[in-house]
Coordinates of C-alpha atoms and ligand atoms in Angstrom, one line a residue:
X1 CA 156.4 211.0 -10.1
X2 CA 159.2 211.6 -13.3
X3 CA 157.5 214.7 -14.6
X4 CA 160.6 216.4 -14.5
X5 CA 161.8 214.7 -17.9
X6 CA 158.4 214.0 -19.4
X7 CA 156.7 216.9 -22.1
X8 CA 153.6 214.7 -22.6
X9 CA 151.3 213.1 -20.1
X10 CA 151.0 209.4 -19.9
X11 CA 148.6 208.0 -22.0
X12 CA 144.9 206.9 -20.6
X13 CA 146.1 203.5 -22.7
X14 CA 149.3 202.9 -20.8
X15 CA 148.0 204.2 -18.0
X16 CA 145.1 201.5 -17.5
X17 CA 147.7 198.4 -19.0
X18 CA 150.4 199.6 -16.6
X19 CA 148.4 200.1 -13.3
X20 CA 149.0 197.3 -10.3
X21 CA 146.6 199.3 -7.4
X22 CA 143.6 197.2 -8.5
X23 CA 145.4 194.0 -7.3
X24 CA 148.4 195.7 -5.7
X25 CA 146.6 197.8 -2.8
X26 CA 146.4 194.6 -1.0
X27 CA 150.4 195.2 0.4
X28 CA 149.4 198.6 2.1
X29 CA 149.9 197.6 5.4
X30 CA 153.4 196.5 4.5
X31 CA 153.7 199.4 2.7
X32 CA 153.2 201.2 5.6
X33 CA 155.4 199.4 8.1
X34 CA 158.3 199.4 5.2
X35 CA 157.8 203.5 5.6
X36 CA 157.5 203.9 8.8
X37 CA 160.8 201.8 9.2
X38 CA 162.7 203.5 6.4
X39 CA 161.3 207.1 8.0
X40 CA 163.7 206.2 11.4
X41 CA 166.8 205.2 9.4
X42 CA 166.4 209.1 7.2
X43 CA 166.2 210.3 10.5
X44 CA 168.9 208.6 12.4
X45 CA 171.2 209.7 9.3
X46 CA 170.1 213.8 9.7
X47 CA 168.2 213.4 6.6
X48 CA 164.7 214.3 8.4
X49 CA 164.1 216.1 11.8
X50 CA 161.9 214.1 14.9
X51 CA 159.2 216.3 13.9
X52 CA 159.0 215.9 10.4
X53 CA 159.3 211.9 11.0
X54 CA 156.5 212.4 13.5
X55 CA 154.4 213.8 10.8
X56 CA 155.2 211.3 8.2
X57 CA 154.4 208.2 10.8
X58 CA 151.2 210.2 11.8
X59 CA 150.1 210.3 8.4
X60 CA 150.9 207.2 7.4
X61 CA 149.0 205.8 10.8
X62 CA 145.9 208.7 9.6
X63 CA 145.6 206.9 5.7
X64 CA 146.4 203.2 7.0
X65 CA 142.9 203.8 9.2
X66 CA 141.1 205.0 6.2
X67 CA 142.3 202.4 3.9
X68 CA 141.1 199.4 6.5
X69 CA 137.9 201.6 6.9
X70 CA 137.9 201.5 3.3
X71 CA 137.8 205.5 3.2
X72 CA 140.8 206.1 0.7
X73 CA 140.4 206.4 -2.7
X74 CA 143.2 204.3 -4.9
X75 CA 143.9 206.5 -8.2
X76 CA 145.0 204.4 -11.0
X77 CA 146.8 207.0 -12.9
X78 CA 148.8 206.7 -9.6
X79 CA 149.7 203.3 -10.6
X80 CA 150.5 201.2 -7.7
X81 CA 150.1 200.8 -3.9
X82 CA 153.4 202.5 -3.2
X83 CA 152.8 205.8 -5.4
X84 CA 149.5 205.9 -4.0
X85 CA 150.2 205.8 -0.3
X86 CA 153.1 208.8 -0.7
X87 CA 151.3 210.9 -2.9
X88 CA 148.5 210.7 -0.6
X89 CA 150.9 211.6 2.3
X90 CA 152.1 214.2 0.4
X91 CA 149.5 216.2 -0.4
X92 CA 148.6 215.8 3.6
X93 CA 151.7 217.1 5.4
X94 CA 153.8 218.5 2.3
X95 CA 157.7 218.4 2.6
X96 CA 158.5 215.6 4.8
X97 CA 156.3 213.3 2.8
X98 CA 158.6 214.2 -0.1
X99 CA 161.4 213.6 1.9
X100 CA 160.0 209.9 2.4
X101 CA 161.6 208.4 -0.5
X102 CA 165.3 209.6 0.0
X103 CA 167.7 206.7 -0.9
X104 CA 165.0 204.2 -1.9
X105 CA 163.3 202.9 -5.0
X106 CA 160.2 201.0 -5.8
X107 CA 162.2 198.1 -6.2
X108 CA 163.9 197.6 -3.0
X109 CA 160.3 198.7 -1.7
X110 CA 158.4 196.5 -3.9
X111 CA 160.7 193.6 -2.9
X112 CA 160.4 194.1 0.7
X113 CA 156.6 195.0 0.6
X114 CA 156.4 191.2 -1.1
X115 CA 158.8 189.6 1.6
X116 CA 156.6 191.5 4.8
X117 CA 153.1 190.1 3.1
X118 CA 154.4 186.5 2.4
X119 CA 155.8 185.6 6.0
X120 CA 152.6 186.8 7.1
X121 CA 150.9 184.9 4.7
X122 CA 153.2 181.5 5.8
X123 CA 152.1 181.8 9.3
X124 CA 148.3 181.9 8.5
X125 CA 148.7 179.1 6.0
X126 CA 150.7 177.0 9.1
X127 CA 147.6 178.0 11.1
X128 CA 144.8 176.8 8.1
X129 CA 146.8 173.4 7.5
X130 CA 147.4 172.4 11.3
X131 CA 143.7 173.0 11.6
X132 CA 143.2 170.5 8.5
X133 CA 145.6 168.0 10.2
X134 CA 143.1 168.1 12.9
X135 CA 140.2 167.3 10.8
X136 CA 142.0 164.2 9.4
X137 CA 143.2 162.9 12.8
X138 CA 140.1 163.5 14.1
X139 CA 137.8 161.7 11.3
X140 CA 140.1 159.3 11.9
X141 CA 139.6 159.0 16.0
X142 CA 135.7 159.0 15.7
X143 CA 136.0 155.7 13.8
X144 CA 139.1 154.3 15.0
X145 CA 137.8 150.8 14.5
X146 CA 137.0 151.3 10.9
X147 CA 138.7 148.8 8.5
X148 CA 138.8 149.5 4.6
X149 CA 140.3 148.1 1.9
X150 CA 143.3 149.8 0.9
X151 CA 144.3 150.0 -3.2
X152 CA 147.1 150.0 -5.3
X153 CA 146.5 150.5 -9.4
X154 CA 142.2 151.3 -8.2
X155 CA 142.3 148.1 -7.1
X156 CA 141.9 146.3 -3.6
X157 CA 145.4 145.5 -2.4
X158 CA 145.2 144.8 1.7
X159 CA 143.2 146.0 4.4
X160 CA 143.8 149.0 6.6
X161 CA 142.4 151.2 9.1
X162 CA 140.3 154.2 7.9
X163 CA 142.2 156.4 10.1
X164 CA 145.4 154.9 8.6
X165 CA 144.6 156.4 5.1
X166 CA 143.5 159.6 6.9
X167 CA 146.7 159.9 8.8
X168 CA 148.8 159.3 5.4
X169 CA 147.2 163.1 4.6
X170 CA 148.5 164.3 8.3
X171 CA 151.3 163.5 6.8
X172 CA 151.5 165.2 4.0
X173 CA 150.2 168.4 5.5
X174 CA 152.9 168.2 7.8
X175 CA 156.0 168.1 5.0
X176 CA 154.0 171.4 3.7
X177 CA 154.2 173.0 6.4
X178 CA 157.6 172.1 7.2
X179 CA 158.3 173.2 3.4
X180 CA 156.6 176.9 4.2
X181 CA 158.7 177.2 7.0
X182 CA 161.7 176.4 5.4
X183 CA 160.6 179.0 2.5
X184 CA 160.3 181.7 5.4
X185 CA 163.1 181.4 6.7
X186 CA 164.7 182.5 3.5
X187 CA 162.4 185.4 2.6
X188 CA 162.7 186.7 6.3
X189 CA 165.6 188.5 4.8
X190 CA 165.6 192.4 4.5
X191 CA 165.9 193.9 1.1
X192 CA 165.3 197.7 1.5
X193 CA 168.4 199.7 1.4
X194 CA 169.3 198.4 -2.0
X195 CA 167.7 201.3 -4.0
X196 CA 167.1 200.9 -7.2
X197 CA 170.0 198.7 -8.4
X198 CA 173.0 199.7 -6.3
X199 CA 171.8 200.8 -3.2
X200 CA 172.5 205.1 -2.9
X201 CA 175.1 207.2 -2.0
X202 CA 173.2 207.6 0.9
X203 CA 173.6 205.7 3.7
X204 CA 171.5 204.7 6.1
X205 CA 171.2 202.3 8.8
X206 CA 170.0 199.1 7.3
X207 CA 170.2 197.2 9.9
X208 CA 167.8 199.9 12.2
X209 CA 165.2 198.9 9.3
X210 CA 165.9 195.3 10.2
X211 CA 165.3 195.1 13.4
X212 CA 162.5 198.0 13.1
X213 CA 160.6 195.4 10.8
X214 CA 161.8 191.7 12.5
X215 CA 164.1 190.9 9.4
X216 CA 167.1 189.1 11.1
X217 CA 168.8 189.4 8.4
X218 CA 169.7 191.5 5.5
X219 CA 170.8 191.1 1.5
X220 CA 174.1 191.5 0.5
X221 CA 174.1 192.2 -3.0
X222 CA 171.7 194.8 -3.8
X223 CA 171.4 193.9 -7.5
X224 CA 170.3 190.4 -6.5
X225 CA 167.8 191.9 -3.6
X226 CA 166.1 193.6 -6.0
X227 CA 166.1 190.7 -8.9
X228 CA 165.2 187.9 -6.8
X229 CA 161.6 186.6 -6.5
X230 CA 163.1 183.4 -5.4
X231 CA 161.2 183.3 -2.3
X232 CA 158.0 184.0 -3.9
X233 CA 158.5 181.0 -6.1
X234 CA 159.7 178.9 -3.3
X235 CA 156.1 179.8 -1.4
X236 CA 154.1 179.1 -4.5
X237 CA 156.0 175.5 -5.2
X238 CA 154.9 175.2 -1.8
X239 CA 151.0 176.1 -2.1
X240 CA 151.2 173.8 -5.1
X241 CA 152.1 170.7 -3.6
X242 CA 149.3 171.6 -0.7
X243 CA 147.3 172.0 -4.1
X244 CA 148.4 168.3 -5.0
X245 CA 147.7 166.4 -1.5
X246 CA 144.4 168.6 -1.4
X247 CA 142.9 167.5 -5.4
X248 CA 144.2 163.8 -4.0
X249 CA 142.4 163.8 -0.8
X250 CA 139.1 165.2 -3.3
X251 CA 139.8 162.0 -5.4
X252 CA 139.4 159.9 -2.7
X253 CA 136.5 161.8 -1.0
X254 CA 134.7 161.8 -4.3
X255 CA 135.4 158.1 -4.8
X256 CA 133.9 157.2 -0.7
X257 CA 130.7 159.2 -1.4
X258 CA 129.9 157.3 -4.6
X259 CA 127.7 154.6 -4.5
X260 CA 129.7 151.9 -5.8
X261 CA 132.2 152.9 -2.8
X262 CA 129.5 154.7 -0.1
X263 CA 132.2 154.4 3.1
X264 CA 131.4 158.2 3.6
X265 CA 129.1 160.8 4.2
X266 CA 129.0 163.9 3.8
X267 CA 126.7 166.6 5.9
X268 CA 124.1 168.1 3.7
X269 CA 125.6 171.5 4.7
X270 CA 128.3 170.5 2.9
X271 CA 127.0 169.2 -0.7
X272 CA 125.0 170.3 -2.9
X273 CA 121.6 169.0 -4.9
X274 CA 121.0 168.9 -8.4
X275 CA 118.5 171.1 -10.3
X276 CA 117.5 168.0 -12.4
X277 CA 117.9 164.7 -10.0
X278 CA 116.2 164.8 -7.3
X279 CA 118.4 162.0 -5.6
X280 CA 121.4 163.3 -5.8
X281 CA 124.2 164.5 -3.4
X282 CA 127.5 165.9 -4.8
X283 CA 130.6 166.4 -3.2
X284 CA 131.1 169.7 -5.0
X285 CA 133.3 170.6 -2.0
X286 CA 136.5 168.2 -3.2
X287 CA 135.1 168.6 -6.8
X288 CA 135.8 172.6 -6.9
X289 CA 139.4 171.5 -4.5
X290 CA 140.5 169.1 -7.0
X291 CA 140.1 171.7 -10.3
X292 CA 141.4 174.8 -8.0
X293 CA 144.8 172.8 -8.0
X294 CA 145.2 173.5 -11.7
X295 CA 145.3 177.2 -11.0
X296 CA 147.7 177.0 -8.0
X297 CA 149.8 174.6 -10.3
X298 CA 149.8 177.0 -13.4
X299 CA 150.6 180.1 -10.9
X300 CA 154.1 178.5 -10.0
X301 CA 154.8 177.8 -13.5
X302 CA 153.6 181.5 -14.7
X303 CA 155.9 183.2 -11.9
X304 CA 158.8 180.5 -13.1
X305 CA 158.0 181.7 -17.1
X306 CA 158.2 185.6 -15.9
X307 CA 161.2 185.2 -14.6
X308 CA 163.3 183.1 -16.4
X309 CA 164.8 185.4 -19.5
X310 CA 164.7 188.6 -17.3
X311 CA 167.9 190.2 -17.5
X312 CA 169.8 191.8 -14.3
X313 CA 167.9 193.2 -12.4
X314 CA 164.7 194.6 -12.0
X315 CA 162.2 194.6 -15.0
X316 CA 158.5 195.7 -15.4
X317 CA 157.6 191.6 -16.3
X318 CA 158.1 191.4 -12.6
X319 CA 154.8 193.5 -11.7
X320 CA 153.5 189.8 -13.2
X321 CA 154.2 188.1 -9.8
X322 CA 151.9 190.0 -7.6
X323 CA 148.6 188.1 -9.0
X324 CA 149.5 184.3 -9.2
X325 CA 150.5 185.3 -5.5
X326 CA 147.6 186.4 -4.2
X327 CA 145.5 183.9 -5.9
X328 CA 147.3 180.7 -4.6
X329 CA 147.3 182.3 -1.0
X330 CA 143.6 182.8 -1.8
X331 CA 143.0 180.0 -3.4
X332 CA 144.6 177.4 -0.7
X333 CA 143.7 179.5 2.1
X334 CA 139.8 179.2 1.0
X335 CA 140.3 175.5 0.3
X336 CA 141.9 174.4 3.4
X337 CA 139.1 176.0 5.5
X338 CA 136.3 174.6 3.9
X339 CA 137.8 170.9 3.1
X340 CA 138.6 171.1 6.9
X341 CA 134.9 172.2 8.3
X342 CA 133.5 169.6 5.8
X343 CA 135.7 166.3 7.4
X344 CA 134.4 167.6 10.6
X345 CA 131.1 166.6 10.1
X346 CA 132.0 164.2 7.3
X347 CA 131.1 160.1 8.8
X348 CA 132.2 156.9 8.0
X349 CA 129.2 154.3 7.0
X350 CA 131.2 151.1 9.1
X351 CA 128.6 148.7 7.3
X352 CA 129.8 149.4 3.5
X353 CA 133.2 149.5 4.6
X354 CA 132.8 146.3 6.8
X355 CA 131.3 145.0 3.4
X356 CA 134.2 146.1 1.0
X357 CA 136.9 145.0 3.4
X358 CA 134.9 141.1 3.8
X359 CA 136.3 140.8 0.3
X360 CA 138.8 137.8 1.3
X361 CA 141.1 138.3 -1.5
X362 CA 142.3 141.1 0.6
X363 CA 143.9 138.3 3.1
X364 CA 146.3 136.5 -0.5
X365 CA 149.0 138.0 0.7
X366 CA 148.6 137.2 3.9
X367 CA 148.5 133.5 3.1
X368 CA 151.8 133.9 0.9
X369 CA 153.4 135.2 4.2
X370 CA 151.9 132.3 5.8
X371 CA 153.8 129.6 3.9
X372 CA 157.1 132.0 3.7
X373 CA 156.8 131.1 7.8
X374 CA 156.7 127.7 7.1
X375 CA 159.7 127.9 5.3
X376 CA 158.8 128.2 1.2
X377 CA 160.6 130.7 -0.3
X378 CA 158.2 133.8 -1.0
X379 CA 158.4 133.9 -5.1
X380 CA 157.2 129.9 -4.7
X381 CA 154.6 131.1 -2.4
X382 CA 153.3 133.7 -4.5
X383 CA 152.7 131.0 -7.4
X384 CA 151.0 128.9 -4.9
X385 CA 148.5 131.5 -3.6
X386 CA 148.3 132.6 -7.3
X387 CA 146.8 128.8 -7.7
X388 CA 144.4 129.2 -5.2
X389 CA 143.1 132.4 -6.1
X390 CA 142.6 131.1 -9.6
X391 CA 140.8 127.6 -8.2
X392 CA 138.8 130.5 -6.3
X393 CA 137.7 131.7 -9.4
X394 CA 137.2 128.3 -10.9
X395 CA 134.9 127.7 -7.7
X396 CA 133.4 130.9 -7.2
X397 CA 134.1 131.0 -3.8
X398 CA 136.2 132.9 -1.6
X399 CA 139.8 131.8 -0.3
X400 CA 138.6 130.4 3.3
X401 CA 135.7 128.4 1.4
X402 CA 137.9 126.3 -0.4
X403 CA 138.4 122.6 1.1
X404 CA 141.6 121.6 3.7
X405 CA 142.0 118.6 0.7
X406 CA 142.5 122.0 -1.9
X407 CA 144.6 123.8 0.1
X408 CA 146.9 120.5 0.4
X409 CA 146.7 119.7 -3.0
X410 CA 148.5 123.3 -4.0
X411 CA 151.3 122.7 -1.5
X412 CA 151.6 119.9 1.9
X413 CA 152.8 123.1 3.6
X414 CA 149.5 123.9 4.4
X415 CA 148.3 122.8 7.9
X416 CA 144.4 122.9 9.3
X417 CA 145.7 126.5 11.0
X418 CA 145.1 127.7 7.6
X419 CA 142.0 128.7 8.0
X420 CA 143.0 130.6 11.5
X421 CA 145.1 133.4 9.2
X422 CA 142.2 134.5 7.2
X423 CA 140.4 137.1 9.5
X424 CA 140.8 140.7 8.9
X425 CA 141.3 141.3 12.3
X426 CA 144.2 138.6 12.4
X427 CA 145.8 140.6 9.6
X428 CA 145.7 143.6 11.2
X429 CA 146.9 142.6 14.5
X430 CA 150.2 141.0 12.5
X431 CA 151.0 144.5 10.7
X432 CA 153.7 145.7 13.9
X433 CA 156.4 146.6 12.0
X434 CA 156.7 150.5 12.5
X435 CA 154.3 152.4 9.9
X436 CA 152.2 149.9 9.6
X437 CA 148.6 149.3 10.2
X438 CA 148.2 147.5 13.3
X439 CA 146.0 148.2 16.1
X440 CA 148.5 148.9 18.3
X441 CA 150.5 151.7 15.9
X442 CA 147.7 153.0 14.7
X443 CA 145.7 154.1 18.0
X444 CA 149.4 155.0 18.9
X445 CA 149.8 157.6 15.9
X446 CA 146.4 159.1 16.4
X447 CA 147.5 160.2 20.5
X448 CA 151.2 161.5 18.4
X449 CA 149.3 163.5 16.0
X450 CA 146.5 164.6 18.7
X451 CA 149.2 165.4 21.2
X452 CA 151.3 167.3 18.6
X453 CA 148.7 169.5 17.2
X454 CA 147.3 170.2 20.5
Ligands
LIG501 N1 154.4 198.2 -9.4 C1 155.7 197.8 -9.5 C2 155.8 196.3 -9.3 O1 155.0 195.7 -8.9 C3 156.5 198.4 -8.4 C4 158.0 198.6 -8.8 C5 158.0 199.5 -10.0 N2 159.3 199.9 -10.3 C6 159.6 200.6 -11.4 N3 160.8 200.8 -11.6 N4 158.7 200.9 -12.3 O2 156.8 195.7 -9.7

């Protein structure tokens, strides 16, 4: 492709340290579609006849069939997916495959090749997490009755539904989508017509290429169009955060599965035995999630690190971004499928959660809000229900075994209707300010989220 200037060939070293085909073949489709769209701008602008464009989008259609067959052989020494593709054309239909790269670079195509693969990638990702969402919401349905304790610091802090934990994670699969679609909309931009550096002194129709390929919009500085790998970073800080909710959803999955915990099952189709123990169960699934996040962590800051001491504009460093890419698309893609067929046929065990959440500890804040109603200030209150948690502990008993005469003794604000506020079910019922817990807002969140995700 530069033999003009060269005397000697490019050594085998370089040659195998410089190729990208192995991991970069992977945007021929865009490719493709970039040179198809490029191939109606050269010949809007005289620079190729209708018959020589209908031999270059006939070729391209002829080695786009063998590639998906996978027919076409990728040449390394040939270096990327681009070189590939139009040498390959080329040799095919001779001159008006030569003709193909008039007024472009590998930049401007690299840069839009990226752009065309990651809003595809964004929509199948909005596709992988809404079906998630629907694993969570409905888990959550099946055992809409389900209390648990909820925790703060590990520890038990105050009841709640089961389906209210699930649907915290609805949530948070719902800011990442909202985040990918946000990072879209700003890579849906069209780069290609920037050349090299500073576009050419060729002009063609940039905005026929736009609408040819969807981009409603197109750079306006072409030494920033083809710098920027903003947009890939955005969709990466993106897939890391899904990488985040999804290794804390495996925490707590690994947590309800254990033993000490048991207020889940998993299907056998979706753990996996032990070579050595013949009684045990693992929940490899949200192990395997939950140590995949490092890597889609690590490829956000690795794309950061490339970038950050490049010089204006292009640079080979940038060749870097293609693989931490592809592996957090990968990576998330694989674990959003699998986490969501496992909740599927995941259950709750309603007997060691009806167990946990007997724990009447659970209800101590409950009784502070009690005497706040009766008019003690809520610090005071606090101290008093510290008191009977302690005599609790004196007693060994639970807070509705102690007597009337010990509740009286901490503070004469306590009535006999005490006792009335120390059900589970009571506390629940109370919890109707809007995100909370009760009955009432939870089944009511469940028909949002089942409505919204169809
Ligand atoms: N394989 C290259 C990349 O991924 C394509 C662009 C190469 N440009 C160049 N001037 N060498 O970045």
């Amino acid at each position: 492709m530069w033999k003009g200037r060269f005397q000697q060939e490019t050594s085998a070293l370089l040659q195998q340290y410089s190729e990208s085909v192995s991991f970069d073949w992977r945007l021929w489709r865009h490719d493709i579609a970039g040179s198809i769209a490029h191939s109606a701008a050269l010949q809007k602008a005289g620079l190729i006849t209708a018959d020589e464009r209908e031999k270059i989008v006939a070729g391209l259609e002829e080695i786009g069939a063998e590639i998906e067959a996978g027919k076409f052989q990728w040449k390394t020494e040939l270096e990327d997916v681009h070189m590939n593709i139009e040498a390959e054309l080329t040799r095919r239909i001779g001159d008006p495959g030569a003709k193909l790269h008039t007024a472009r670079s590998r930049n401007d195509q690299v840069a839009l090749d990226l752009r065309l693969f990651l809003r595809e990638a964004c929509d199948g990702l909005d596709g992988l997490l809404a079906e998630m969402q629907r694993s969570l919401v409905d888990l959550g349905a099946r055992h809409r009755e389900i209390i648990i304790p909820g925790y703060t610091h590990l520890q038990r802090a105050q009841p709640v539904y089961f389906a209210h934990h699930l649907l915290a994670y609805v949530e948070m699969f719902d800011r990442d989508r909202d985040r990918l679609r946000d990072a879209r909309k700003r890579l849906n931009v069209l780069p290609l017509g920037s050349g090299a550096i500073a576009g050419s002194t060729i002009v063609l129709d940039r905005e026929l290429i736009a609408s040819e390929l969807g981009f409603p919009a197109i750079t306006q500085n072409s030494m920033d169009a083809v710098s920027d790998r903003d947009f890939a970073v955005e969709v990466l800080a993106a897939l890391a955060l899904v990488a985040v909710h999804l290794s804390r959803l495996s925490e707590d999955v690994i947590l309800w599965v254990s033993s000490e915990f048991q207020f889940i099952q998993l299907s056998d189709a979706f753990t996996t035995g032990s070579s050595l123990m013949p009684q045990k169960k693992n929940p490899d699934v949200a192990e395997l999630t939950r140590g995949k996040s490092g890597r889609v962590i690590g490829h956000l800051v690795s794309l950061l690190t490339t970038l950050k001491g490049l010089p204006m504009t292009y640079n080979r460093d940038m060749q870097e971004d293609k693989e931490p890419i592809f592996d957090s698309i990968d990576t998330i893609r694989a674990a959003l499928a699998v986490f969501a067929a496992m909740l599927r046929e995941a259950r709750a065990n309603p007997a060691a959660c009806a167990a946990a959440v007997a724990d009447p500890m659970l209800l101590a804040t409950d009784l502070a809000d009690y005497l706040v109603l009766r008019g003690i200030p809520f610090r005071k209150a606090h101290e008093i229900v510290g008191h009977a948690v302690a005599l609790c502990g004196q007693k060994q008993c639970a807070l509705s075994q102690l007597t009337f005469a010990d509740y009286q003794s901490l503070s004469p604000a306590f009535a006999a209707d005490v006792f009335d506020i120390l059900h589970v079910e009571k506390s629940m019922q109370a919890r109707r300010a809007i995100g909370a817990p009760s009955p009432e807002n939870v089944a009511a969140q469940l028909a949002r989220w089942q409505a919204a995700l169809g």
